[in-house]
PDB file of C-alpha atoms in Angstrom:
ATOM      1  CA  MET A  14      20.233  -6.608   5.695  1.00 44.00           C
ATOM      2  CA  ASP A  15      17.800  -8.687   7.636  1.00 62.00           C
ATOM      3  CA  SER A  16      13.840  -9.191   6.026  1.00 77.00           C
ATOM      4  CA  PRO A  17      10.502 -10.071   7.530  1.00 91.00           C
ATOM      5  CA  ALA A  18      10.042 -13.762   5.879  1.00 93.00           C
ATOM      6  CA  PHE A  19       8.507 -12.808   2.720  1.00 96.00           C
ATOM      7  CA  ASP A  20       6.346 -15.326   0.825  1.00 96.00           C
ATOM      8  CA  LEU A  21       6.462 -15.730  -2.938  1.00 96.00           C
ATOM      9  CA  ALA A  22       4.652 -18.790  -3.587  1.00 96.00           C
ATOM     10  CA  PHE A  23       1.103 -17.363  -5.073  1.00 97.00           C
ATOM     11  CA  GLU A  24      -1.304 -19.249  -7.398  1.00 97.00           C
ATOM     12  CA  PRO A  25      -3.048 -16.000  -9.118  1.00 98.00           C
ATOM     13  CA  ALA A  26      -5.619 -18.067 -10.606  1.00 98.00           C
ATOM     14  CA  TYR A  27      -6.535 -14.907 -12.907  1.00 98.00           C
ATOM     15  CA  GLY A  28     -10.717 -14.749 -14.108  1.00 96.00           C
ATOM     16  CA  ARG A  29     -11.384 -17.053 -11.416  1.00 97.00           C
ATOM     17  CA  ALA A  30     -12.929 -16.327  -7.720  1.00 98.00           C
ATOM     18  CA  VAL A  31     -10.711 -17.937  -5.032  1.00 98.00           C
ATOM     19  CA  PRO A  32     -12.159 -18.746  -1.433  1.00 98.00           C
ATOM     20  CA  VAL A  33      -9.463 -16.926   1.135  1.00 98.00           C
ATOM     21  CA  ALA A  34     -11.448 -17.066   4.163  1.00 97.00           C
ATOM     22  CA  PRO A  35     -15.022 -17.646   5.945  1.00 96.00           C
ATOM     23  CA  GLY A  36     -16.556 -15.237   4.205  1.00 96.00           C
ATOM     24  CA  VAL A  37     -14.591 -13.896   1.562  1.00 98.00           C
ATOM     25  CA  GLU A  38     -13.468 -14.820  -1.893  1.00 98.00           C
ATOM     26  CA  ARG A  39     -10.070 -12.932  -3.892  1.00 98.00           C
ATOM     27  CA  VAL A  40     -10.074 -12.395  -7.743  1.00 98.00           C
ATOM     28  CA  THR A  41      -6.739 -11.099  -8.651  1.00 98.00           C
ATOM     29  CA  VAL A  42      -6.379  -8.691 -11.536  1.00 98.00           C
ATOM     30  CA  ASN A  43      -3.411 -10.053 -14.259  1.00 98.00           C
ATOM     31  CA  ASN A  44      -1.704  -7.233 -14.050  1.00 98.00           C
ATOM     32  CA  PRO A  45       1.633  -8.525 -12.991  1.00 97.00           C
ATOM     33  CA  GLY A  46       4.402  -5.977 -12.371  1.00 94.00           C
ATOM     34  CA  PRO A  47       7.627  -4.745 -10.373  1.00 90.00           C
ATOM     35  CA  PHE A  48       5.103  -3.106  -8.309  1.00 91.00           C
ATOM     36  CA  THR A  49       1.753  -5.352  -8.277  1.00 96.00           C
ATOM     37  CA  PHE A  50       3.922  -8.407  -7.931  1.00 97.00           C
ATOM     38  CA  PHE A  51       1.608 -11.250  -9.599  1.00 98.00           C
ATOM     39  CA  GLY A  52      -1.572  -8.464  -9.881  1.00 98.00           C
ATOM     40  CA  THR A  53      -4.065  -6.236  -7.945  1.00 98.00           C
ATOM     41  CA  ASN A  54      -6.294  -8.353  -5.634  1.00 98.00           C
ATOM     42  CA  SER A  55     -10.073  -7.633  -5.442  1.00 98.00           C
ATOM     43  CA  TYR A  56     -11.768  -8.878  -2.500  1.00 98.00           C
ATOM     44  CA  ILE A  57     -15.578 -10.215  -2.220  1.00 98.00           C
ATOM     45  CA  VAL A  58     -16.960  -9.910   1.642  1.00 98.00           C
ATOM     46  CA  GLY A  59     -20.649 -11.439   2.263  1.00 96.00           C
ATOM     47  CA  ALA A  60     -22.513 -14.048   0.988  1.00 92.00           C
ATOM     48  CA  SER A  61     -26.071 -12.752  -0.831  1.00 90.00           C
ATOM     49  CA  SER A  62     -25.304  -9.035  -0.168  1.00 94.00           C
ATOM     50  CA  VAL A  63     -21.982  -7.918  -0.796  1.00 98.00           C
ATOM     51  CA  ALA A  64     -18.750  -5.740  -0.987  1.00 98.00           C
ATOM     52  CA  VAL A  65     -15.499  -5.450  -3.181  1.00 98.00           C
ATOM     53  CA  ILE A  66     -12.820  -4.150  -1.560  1.00 98.00           C
ATOM     54  CA  ASP A  67     -10.160  -2.573  -4.598  1.00 98.00           C
ATOM     55  CA  PRO A  68     -11.871  -3.484  -7.678  1.00 98.00           C
ATOM     56  CA  GLY A  69      -8.585  -3.028  -9.391  1.00 98.00           C
ATOM     57  CA  PRO A  70      -7.860  -1.083 -12.949  1.00 98.00           C
ATOM     58  CA  GLU A  71      -9.689  -0.643 -15.689  1.00 97.00           C
ATOM     59  CA  ASP A  72      -9.212  -4.440 -17.142  1.00 97.00           C
ATOM     60  CA  GLU A  73     -11.994  -5.765 -19.166  1.00 98.00           C
ATOM     61  CA  ALA A  74     -11.314  -9.293 -18.443  1.00 98.00           C
ATOM     62  CA  HIS A  75     -11.214  -8.461 -14.425  1.00 98.00           C
ATOM     63  CA  TYR A  76     -14.456  -7.184 -14.277  1.00 98.00           C
ATOM     64  CA  GLN A  77     -16.147 -10.539 -16.684  1.00 98.00           C
ATOM     65  CA  ALA A  78     -14.322 -12.010 -13.708  1.00 98.00           C
ATOM     66  CA  LEU A  79     -16.008 -10.170 -11.015  1.00 98.00           C
ATOM     67  CA  MET A  80     -19.485  -9.841 -12.803  1.00 98.00           C
ATOM     68  CA  ALA A  81     -19.197 -13.837 -13.074  1.00 98.00           C
ATOM     69  CA  ALA A  82     -17.854 -14.097  -9.520  1.00 98.00           C
ATOM     70  CA  LEU A  83     -21.004 -11.826  -8.287  1.00 97.00           C
ATOM     71  CA  ALA A  84     -23.995 -13.443 -10.255  1.00 95.00           C
ATOM     72  CA  GLY A  85     -27.151 -13.491  -7.975  1.00 93.00           C
ATOM     73  CA  ARG A  86     -25.827 -11.327  -5.586  1.00 96.00           C
ATOM     74  CA  ALA A  87     -26.549  -7.756  -4.393  1.00 97.00           C
ATOM     75  CA  VAL A  88     -23.563  -5.741  -4.394  1.00 98.00           C
ATOM     76  CA  THR A  89     -23.764  -2.762  -1.905  1.00 98.00           C
ATOM     77  CA  HIS A  90     -20.303  -1.507  -1.203  1.00 98.00           C
ATOM     78  CA  ILE A  91     -17.207  -0.419  -3.353  1.00 98.00           C
ATOM     79  CA  VAL A  92     -14.280  -0.173  -0.656  1.00 98.00           C
ATOM     80  CA  VAL A  93     -11.208   1.552  -1.871  1.00 98.00           C
ATOM     81  CA  SER A  94      -8.462   0.829   0.198  1.00 98.00           C
ATOM     82  CA  HIS A  95      -6.159   3.619  -1.737  1.00 98.00           C
ATOM     83  CA  THR A  96      -6.224   5.568  -4.905  1.00 97.00           C
ATOM     84  CA  HIS A  97      -3.365   3.858  -7.256  1.00 97.00           C
ATOM     85  CA  ARG A  98      -4.705   3.065 -10.743  1.00 96.00           C
ATOM     86  CA  ASP A  99      -4.322  -0.528  -9.702  1.00 97.00           C
ATOM     87  CA  HIS A 100      -6.968  -0.197  -7.087  1.00 98.00           C
ATOM     88  CA  SER A 101      -9.769   2.052  -7.498  1.00 98.00           C
ATOM     89  CA  PRO A 102     -10.557   3.029 -11.570  1.00 98.00           C
ATOM     90  CA  LEU A 103     -12.360   0.062 -12.330  1.00 98.00           C
ATOM     91  CA  ALA A 104     -15.239   1.485  -8.940  1.00 98.00           C
ATOM     92  CA  ARG A 105     -16.555   3.500 -11.417  1.00 98.00           C
ATOM     93  CA  ARG A 106     -17.725   0.620 -13.870  1.00 98.00           C
ATOM     94  CA  LEU A 107     -18.487  -1.384 -11.761  1.00 98.00           C
ATOM     95  CA  GLN A 108     -20.696   1.171  -9.732  1.00 98.00           C
ATOM     96  CA  ALA A 109     -23.339   2.046 -12.730  1.00 98.00           C
ATOM     97  CA  ALA A 110     -23.386  -2.422 -13.293  1.00 98.00           C
ATOM     98  CA  THR A 111     -24.651  -2.598  -9.559  1.00 97.00           C
ATOM     99  CA  GLY A 112     -25.642   0.731  -7.903  1.00 98.00           C
ATOM    100  CA  ALA A 113     -23.737   0.349  -4.837  1.00 98.00           C
ATOM    101  CA  ALA A 114     -22.114   3.033  -3.129  1.00 98.00           C
ATOM    102  CA  THR A 115     -18.151   4.055  -2.880  1.00 98.00           C
ATOM    103  CA  VAL A 116     -16.310   3.576   0.313  1.00 98.00           C
ATOM    104  CA  GLY A 117     -12.709   4.951   0.954  1.00 98.00           C
ATOM    105  CA  GLN A 118     -11.012   7.355   3.164  1.00 98.00           C
ATOM    106  CA  GLY A 119     -11.380  10.050   0.821  1.00 98.00           C
ATOM    107  CA  PRO A 120      -9.781  11.881  -2.327  1.00 97.00           C
ATOM    108  CA  HIS A 121      -6.673  11.335  -3.347  1.00 96.00           C
ATOM    109  CA  ARG A 122      -3.654  14.068  -2.040  1.00 94.00           C
ATOM    110  CA  PRO A 123      -0.083  14.057  -1.547  1.00 92.00           C
ATOM    111  CA  ALA A 124       1.653  13.292   2.051  1.00 94.00           C
ATOM    112  CA  ARG A 125       2.420  17.060   2.120  1.00 93.00           C
ATOM    113  CA  PRO A 126       2.327  20.178  -0.598  1.00 90.00           C
ATOM    114  CA  LEU A 127       4.334  19.750  -3.564  1.00 88.00           C
ATOM    115  CA  ARG A 128       7.466  22.066  -3.697  1.00 87.00           C
ATOM    116  CA  ASP A 129       8.555  24.537  -5.937  1.00 81.00           C
ATOM    117  CA  GLY A 130       9.613  23.110  -8.610  1.00 79.00           C
ATOM    118  CA  GLU A 131       9.030  19.510  -7.697  1.00 82.00           C
ATOM    119  CA  ILE A 132       7.279  16.910 -10.351  1.00 80.00           C
ATOM    120  CA  ASN A 133       5.280  13.968  -8.224  1.00 82.00           C
ATOM    121  CA  PRO A 134       6.830  11.069  -9.644  1.00 77.00           C
ATOM    122  CA  PHE A 135       3.866   8.647  -9.261  1.00 76.00           C
ATOM    123  CA  SER A 136       1.204  11.504 -10.650  1.00 78.00           C
ATOM    124  CA  GLU A 137       0.488   9.238 -13.534  1.00 84.00           C
ATOM    125  CA  SER A 138      -0.163   5.992 -11.035  1.00 92.00           C
ATOM    126  CA  SER A 139      -2.826   8.066  -8.685  1.00 94.00           C
ATOM    127  CA  ASP A 140      -6.726   8.433  -9.707  1.00 96.00           C
ATOM    128  CA  LEU A 141      -7.297  11.444  -9.285  1.00 94.00           C
ATOM    129  CA  SER A 142     -11.257  11.513  -9.899  1.00 95.00           C
ATOM    130  CA  PHE A 143     -12.051   8.896  -7.480  1.00 97.00           C
ATOM    131  CA  VAL A 144     -14.144  10.291  -4.957  1.00 98.00           C
ATOM    132  CA  PRO A 145     -15.999   7.893  -2.552  1.00 98.00           C
ATOM    133  CA  ASP A 146     -19.777   8.389  -1.831  1.00 98.00           C
ATOM    134  CA  ILE A 147     -18.925   7.509   1.779  1.00 98.00           C
ATOM    135  CA  ALA A 148     -15.680   8.681   3.255  1.00 98.00           C
ATOM    136  CA  LEU A 149     -15.542   6.725   6.223  1.00 98.00           C
ATOM    137  CA  SER A 150     -13.278   8.115   9.472  1.00 98.00           C
ATOM    138  CA  ASP A 151     -10.838   5.886  11.658  1.00 98.00           C
ATOM    139  CA  GLY A 152     -13.286   3.548  13.276  1.00 97.00           C
ATOM    140  CA  GLU A 153     -16.486   4.017  11.012  1.00 98.00           C
ATOM    141  CA  THR A 154     -18.178   1.271  10.039  1.00 98.00           C
ATOM    142  CA  ILE A 155     -19.740  -0.187   6.567  1.00 98.00           C
ATOM    143  CA  SER A 156     -22.249  -3.340   6.920  1.00 96.00           C
ATOM    144  CA  GLY A 157     -24.547  -5.711   4.825  1.00 94.00           C
ATOM    145  CA  ASP A 158     -25.888  -9.102   5.015  1.00 90.00           C
ATOM    146  CA  GLY A 159     -23.443 -11.006   7.907  1.00 89.00           C
ATOM    147  CA  TRP A 160     -20.771  -8.433   8.073  1.00 96.00           C
ATOM    148  CA  ALA A 161     -19.026  -5.188   8.486  1.00 98.00           C
ATOM    149  CA  LEU A 162     -15.719  -3.677   7.741  1.00 98.00           C
ATOM    150  CA  SER A 163     -14.395  -0.521  10.134  1.00 98.00           C
ATOM    151  CA  ALA A 164     -12.256   1.617   8.614  1.00 98.00           C
ATOM    152  CA  VAL A 165      -8.416   1.659  10.256  1.00 98.00           C
ATOM    153  CA  LEU A 166      -6.599   4.523   8.702  1.00 98.00           C
ATOM    154  CA  THR A 167      -3.093   3.538   7.606  1.00 98.00           C
ATOM    155  CA  PRO A 168      -1.447   6.253   5.476  1.00 98.00           C
ATOM    156  CA  GLY A 169       2.109   6.564   4.634  1.00 97.00           C
ATOM    157  CA  HIS A 170       1.958   4.476   1.136  1.00 96.00           C
ATOM    158  CA  THR A 171      -0.724   7.155   0.155  1.00 96.00           C
ATOM    159  CA  ALA A 172      -2.333   9.744   2.439  1.00 97.00           C
ATOM    160  CA  ASN A 173      -5.317   8.379   1.943  1.00 98.00           C
ATOM    161  CA  HIS A 174      -4.551   4.825   2.486  1.00 98.00           C
ATOM    162  CA  ALA A 175      -6.709   2.427   5.231  1.00 98.00           C
ATOM    163  CA  ALA A 176      -6.921  -0.782   5.871  1.00 98.00           C
ATOM    164  CA  PHE A 177     -10.722  -2.238   6.645  1.00 98.00           C
ATOM    165  CA  ALA A 178     -10.821  -4.669   9.271  1.00 98.00           C
ATOM    166  CA  PHE A 179     -13.651  -7.642   8.794  1.00 98.00           C
ATOM    167  CA  ALA A 180     -15.605  -6.741  12.265  1.00 95.00           C
ATOM    168  CA  GLY A 181     -15.641 -10.531  14.641  1.00 94.00           C
ATOM    169  CA  ARG A 182     -13.259 -12.329  12.106  1.00 95.00           C
ATOM    170  CA  ASP A 183      -9.575 -10.829  13.459  1.00 96.00           C
ATOM    171  CA  ILE A 184      -9.143 -10.526   9.494  1.00 98.00           C
ATOM    172  CA  LEU A 185      -7.714  -7.455   8.199  1.00 98.00           C
ATOM    173  CA  PHE A 186      -7.541  -6.392   4.644  1.00 98.00           C
ATOM    174  CA  SER A 187      -4.579  -4.354   4.516  1.00 98.00           C
ATOM    175  CA  GLY A 188      -4.014  -3.275   0.669  1.00 98.00           C
ATOM    176  CA  ASP A 189      -0.935  -1.916   0.157  1.00 98.00           C
ATOM    177  CA  HIS A 190       0.237  -1.092   3.765  1.00 98.00           C
ATOM    178  CA  VAL A 191       1.141  -4.619   4.483  1.00 98.00           C
ATOM    179  CA  MET A 192       1.830  -7.310   1.794  1.00 98.00           C
ATOM    180  CA  ALA A 193       3.862 -10.874   2.006  1.00 98.00           C
ATOM    181  CA  TRP A 194       5.266 -10.695  -0.641  1.00 97.00           C
ATOM    182  CA  SER A 195       7.385  -7.435   0.076  1.00 94.00           C
ATOM    183  CA  THR A 196       7.506  -4.145   1.736  1.00 94.00           C
ATOM    184  CA  SER A 197       5.509  -1.269   0.855  1.00 95.00           C
ATOM    185  CA  ILE A 198       6.905   1.389  -1.493  1.00 92.00           C
ATOM    186  CA  VAL A 199       6.639   5.137   0.094  1.00 95.00           C
ATOM    187  CA  ALA A 200       7.445   7.763  -1.954  1.00 92.00           C
ATOM    188  CA  PRO A 201       7.404  11.320  -1.180  1.00 94.00           C
ATOM    189  CA  PRO A 202       5.417  13.554  -2.055  1.00 93.00           C
ATOM    190  CA  ASP A 203       2.480  10.965  -2.251  1.00 93.00           C
ATOM    191  CA  GLY A 204       3.496   8.889   0.911  1.00 94.00           C
ATOM    192  CA  SER A 205       5.109   9.499   4.479  1.00 97.00           C
ATOM    193  CA  MET A 206       7.605   7.424   6.187  1.00 97.00           C
ATOM    194  CA  ALA A 207       6.736   9.088   9.227  1.00 97.00           C
ATOM    195  CA  ASP A 208       3.211   8.246   8.722  1.00 98.00           C
ATOM    196  CA  TYR A 209       3.659   4.577   7.416  1.00 98.00           C
ATOM    197  CA  MET A 210       5.782   4.571  10.590  1.00 98.00           C
ATOM    198  CA  GLU A 211       2.962   5.454  13.162  1.00 98.00           C
ATOM    199  CA  SER A 212       0.434   3.247  10.890  1.00 98.00           C
ATOM    200  CA  LEU A 213       2.606   0.393  11.569  1.00 98.00           C
ATOM    201  CA  ASP A 214       2.236   0.454  14.872  1.00 98.00           C
ATOM    202  CA  ARG A 215      -1.235   0.838  14.807  1.00 98.00           C
ATOM    203  CA  LEU A 216      -1.542  -2.434  13.282  1.00 98.00           C
ATOM    204  CA  ILE A 217       1.450  -4.028  15.618  1.00 98.00           C
ATOM    205  CA  ALA A 218      -1.315  -3.285  18.943  1.00 97.00           C
ATOM    206  CA  ARG A 219      -3.580  -4.959  17.045  1.00 97.00           C
ATOM    207  CA  ASP A 220      -4.684  -8.716  17.770  1.00 93.00           C
ATOM    208  CA  ASP A 221      -5.398  -9.877  13.574  1.00 98.00           C
ATOM    209  CA  ARG A 222      -4.874 -13.113  12.591  1.00 97.00           C
ATOM    210  CA  LEU A 223      -4.920 -13.071   9.280  1.00 98.00           C
ATOM    211  CA  LEU A 224      -3.819 -10.089   7.257  1.00 98.00           C
ATOM    212  CA  LEU A 225      -5.113 -10.115   3.350  1.00 98.00           C
ATOM    213  CA  PRO A 226      -3.427  -7.555   1.006  1.00 98.00           C
ATOM    214  CA  GLY A 227      -3.801  -5.725  -2.002  1.00 98.00           C
ATOM    215  CA  HIS A 228      -0.903  -8.199  -3.699  1.00 98.00           C
ATOM    216  CA  GLY A 229       0.072 -11.699  -3.072  1.00 98.00           C
ATOM    217  CA  GLY A 230      -0.913 -13.851  -0.718  1.00 98.00           C
ATOM    218  CA  PRO A 231      -1.893 -13.582   3.459  1.00 98.00           C
ATOM    219  CA  VAL A 232       0.077 -12.856   5.866  1.00 98.00           C
ATOM    220  CA  THR A 233      -0.696 -15.311   8.376  1.00 97.00           C
ATOM    221  CA  GLU A 234       0.927 -14.576  11.475  1.00 97.00           C
ATOM    222  CA  PRO A 235       0.251 -10.886  11.504  1.00 97.00           C
ATOM    223  CA  SER A 236       2.083 -10.486  15.080  1.00 96.00           C
ATOM    224  CA  THR A 237       5.603 -11.562  14.040  1.00 96.00           C
ATOM    225  CA  PHE A 238       5.163 -10.185  10.577  1.00 97.00           C
ATOM    226  CA  LEU A 239       4.868  -6.501  11.551  1.00 97.00           C
ATOM    227  CA  LYS A 240       7.263  -6.749  14.098  1.00 97.00           C
ATOM    228  CA  ALA A 241       9.736  -8.000  11.328  1.00 97.00           C
ATOM    229  CA  LEU A 242       8.755  -5.498   9.086  1.00 97.00           C
ATOM    230  CA  LYS A 243       9.444  -2.269  11.586  1.00 97.00           C
ATOM    231  CA  ALA A 244      12.787  -3.637  12.351  1.00 96.00           C
ATOM    232  CA  HIS A 245      13.230  -3.894   8.951  1.00 95.00           C
ATOM    233  CA  ARG A 246      11.993  -0.583   8.258  1.00 96.00           C
ATOM    234  CA  LEU A 247      14.374   0.891  10.826  1.00 97.00           C
ATOM    235  CA  LYS A 248      17.321  -0.905   9.734  1.00 96.00           C
ATOM    236  CA  ARG A 249      16.652   0.956   6.294  1.00 95.00           C
ATOM    237  CA  GLU A 250      16.843   4.148   8.190  1.00 97.00           C
ATOM    238  CA  GLN A 251      19.946   3.102   9.730  1.00 97.00           C
ATOM    239  CA  ALA A 252      21.560   2.783   6.950  1.00 97.00           C
ATOM    240  CA  VAL A 253      20.768   5.510   5.295  1.00 98.00           C
ATOM    241  CA  LEU A 254      22.133   7.686   8.680  1.00 97.00           C
ATOM    242  CA  ALA A 255      25.743   5.625   8.039  1.00 97.00           C
ATOM    243  CA  ARG A 256      26.349   6.165   4.633  1.00 97.00           C
ATOM    244  CA  VAL A 257      25.291  10.087   5.194  1.00 97.00           C
ATOM    245  CA  GLN A 258      27.171  10.053   8.165  1.00 97.00           C
ATOM    246  CA  ALA A 259      30.124   8.342   6.086  1.00 97.00           C
ATOM    247  CA  GLY A 260      30.293  11.251   3.704  1.00 97.00           C
ATOM    248  CA  ASP A 261      27.826  10.223   0.947  1.00 97.00           C
ATOM    249  CA  GLN A 262      25.747  13.802   0.053  1.00 97.00           C
ATOM    250  CA  ARG A 263      23.820  13.021  -2.627  1.00 97.00           C
ATOM    251  CA  ILE A 264      20.847   9.829  -3.023  1.00 97.00           C
ATOM    252  CA  ALA A 265      21.672   8.351  -5.740  1.00 95.00           C
ATOM    253  CA  GLU A 266      25.363   7.605  -3.946  1.00 96.00           C
ATOM    254  CA  MET A 267      23.422   6.122  -1.141  1.00 97.00           C
ATOM    255  CA  VAL A 268      20.894   4.094  -2.752  1.00 96.00           C
ATOM    256  CA  LYS A 269      24.196   2.436  -4.784  1.00 94.00           C
ATOM    257  CA  VAL A 270      25.625   0.930  -1.686  1.00 96.00           C
ATOM    258  CA  ILE A 271      22.534   0.516   0.521  1.00 95.00           C
ATOM    259  CA  TYR A 272      20.499  -1.678  -2.593  1.00 93.00           C
ATOM    260  CA  ARG A 273      23.643  -2.972  -3.986  1.00 92.00           C
ATOM    261  CA  ASP A 274      21.636  -6.181  -3.911  1.00 89.00           C
ATOM    262  CA  THR A 275      18.926  -5.281  -5.930  1.00 87.00           C
ATOM    263  CA  ASP A 276      17.737  -4.728  -9.509  1.00 86.00           C
ATOM    264  CA  PRO A 277      19.095  -1.822 -10.860  1.00 87.00           C
ATOM    265  CA  LYS A 278      15.283  -1.295 -12.363  1.00 85.00           C
ATOM    266  CA  LEU A 279      14.251  -0.384  -9.314  1.00 86.00           C
ATOM    267  CA  HIS A 280      16.946   2.284  -8.249  1.00 91.00           C
ATOM    268  CA  GLY A 281      14.605   4.764  -8.775  1.00 90.00           C
ATOM    269  CA  ALA A 282      11.538   3.488  -6.637  1.00 88.00           C
ATOM    270  CA  ALA A 283      14.753   2.863  -4.123  1.00 92.00           C
ATOM    271  CA  ALA A 284      15.840   6.429  -4.391  1.00 95.00           C
ATOM    272  CA  LEU A 285      12.752   7.540  -3.448  1.00 94.00           C
ATOM    273  CA  SER A 286      12.828   5.516  -0.062  1.00 94.00           C
ATOM    274  CA  VAL A 287      15.363   6.732   0.960  1.00 97.00           C
ATOM    275  CA  LEU A 288      14.133  10.357   0.014  1.00 97.00           C
ATOM    276  CA  ALA A 289      10.919   9.009   2.382  1.00 97.00           C
ATOM    277  CA  HIS A 290      13.492   8.189   5.281  1.00 98.00           C
ATOM    278  CA  ILE A 291      15.691  11.613   4.399  1.00 98.00           C
ATOM    279  CA  GLU A 292      12.193  13.855   4.813  1.00 97.00           C
ATOM    280  CA  ASP A 293      11.752  12.186   8.386  1.00 97.00           C
ATOM    281  CA  LEU A 294      15.502  11.837   8.882  1.00 98.00           C
ATOM    282  CA  LEU A 295      15.654  16.026   8.751  1.00 97.00           C
ATOM    283  CA  GLU A 296      12.502  16.273  10.524  1.00 96.00           C
ATOM    284  CA  ARG A 297      13.941  14.749  13.863  1.00 97.00           C
ATOM    285  CA  GLY A 298      17.169  16.955  13.306  1.00 97.00           C
ATOM    286  CA  MET A 299      19.681  13.961  12.641  1.00 97.00           C
ATOM    287  CA  ILE A 300      20.354  14.838   9.271  1.00 97.00           C
ATOM    288  CA  ALA A 301      20.499  18.438   7.931  1.00 97.00           C
ATOM    289  CA  THR A 302      20.969  19.974   4.292  1.00 97.00           C
ATOM    290  CA  ASP A 303      20.556  23.534   2.963  1.00 95.00           C
ATOM    291  CA  GLY A 304      17.152  24.283   0.903  1.00 91.00           C
ATOM    292  CA  PRO A 305      14.202  21.975   0.988  1.00 92.00           C
ATOM    293  CA  PRO A 306      14.850  17.761   0.512  1.00 94.00           C
ATOM    294  CA  SER A 307      15.099  16.406  -3.096  1.00 93.00           C
ATOM    295  CA  LEU A 308      16.668  13.723  -4.919  1.00 93.00           C
ATOM    296  CA  ALA A 309      19.424  15.966  -6.111  1.00 92.00           C
ATOM    297  CA  ALA A 310      20.412  17.945  -3.126  1.00 95.00           C
ATOM    298  CA  SER A 311      23.147  17.423  -0.581  1.00 97.00           C
ATOM    299  CA  TYR A 312      23.036  16.088   2.719  1.00 98.00           C
ATOM    300  CA  ARG A 313      25.345  16.265   5.863  1.00 97.00           C
ATOM    301  CA  PRO A 314      25.356  14.641   9.262  1.00 96.00           C
ATOM    302  CA  ALA A 315      22.947  17.326  11.945  1.00 93.00           C
TER     303      ALA A 315
END
């Protein structure tokens, strides 16, 4: 299956602030993993008066690295792309140290209500205590000395996911919505594939020259990459539909075929991605099931 040209080359430079664009520095948390790549990227935007985007998890070494990078500068805003625990928890400690206002789309919430008996598989990964001081609607802007960031709401990975456009620079901080190293996890009920695809179309319609994601290096050719990413997602959708039409009734059967070249350790996350596609296909009347969709449900062609 064709994929975008993913870029796995990345030097995390743990503990150091690395300039990545004029007026932007990156500090990467030492929290590598299958979903975080080399770690979570925090960004410092501005010069004497700055915003911090995605402060990261509660991590002592990263806190010290951020404070060292911020020394002598006023922090006015702490911006959170979404409320997974690798992105937002350090906001509380950083706010206590700097007095900055926290900013985001809103508190954590699922993309849809939990169904009877359903357990959210990512509940422990969610920061349920983060409530931004400033809740931005789409297009709303915060600003500081020589910089401005506008919210571009991009639900899909989470319901409260937001990207942030650096005004006048054609740079978008894309969080976990679009990353150069991998596709984003879309896992119900936190995530929604229909929302994700709509958000992807929003970014395709933009004219950014650089995306700075929550993990890994930059997306340097956004237009080409975003269109390839959309095509990849549509091929995944067609693969799911094809497995149902071929007689696979359960998600576990589909995953074994569709993700046969993927590390089995990631098949649990892959199953949730298939469920996200199935929920979308059900909503569009392309497949059918008896009762609510779930990982254990049985599916058939519509």
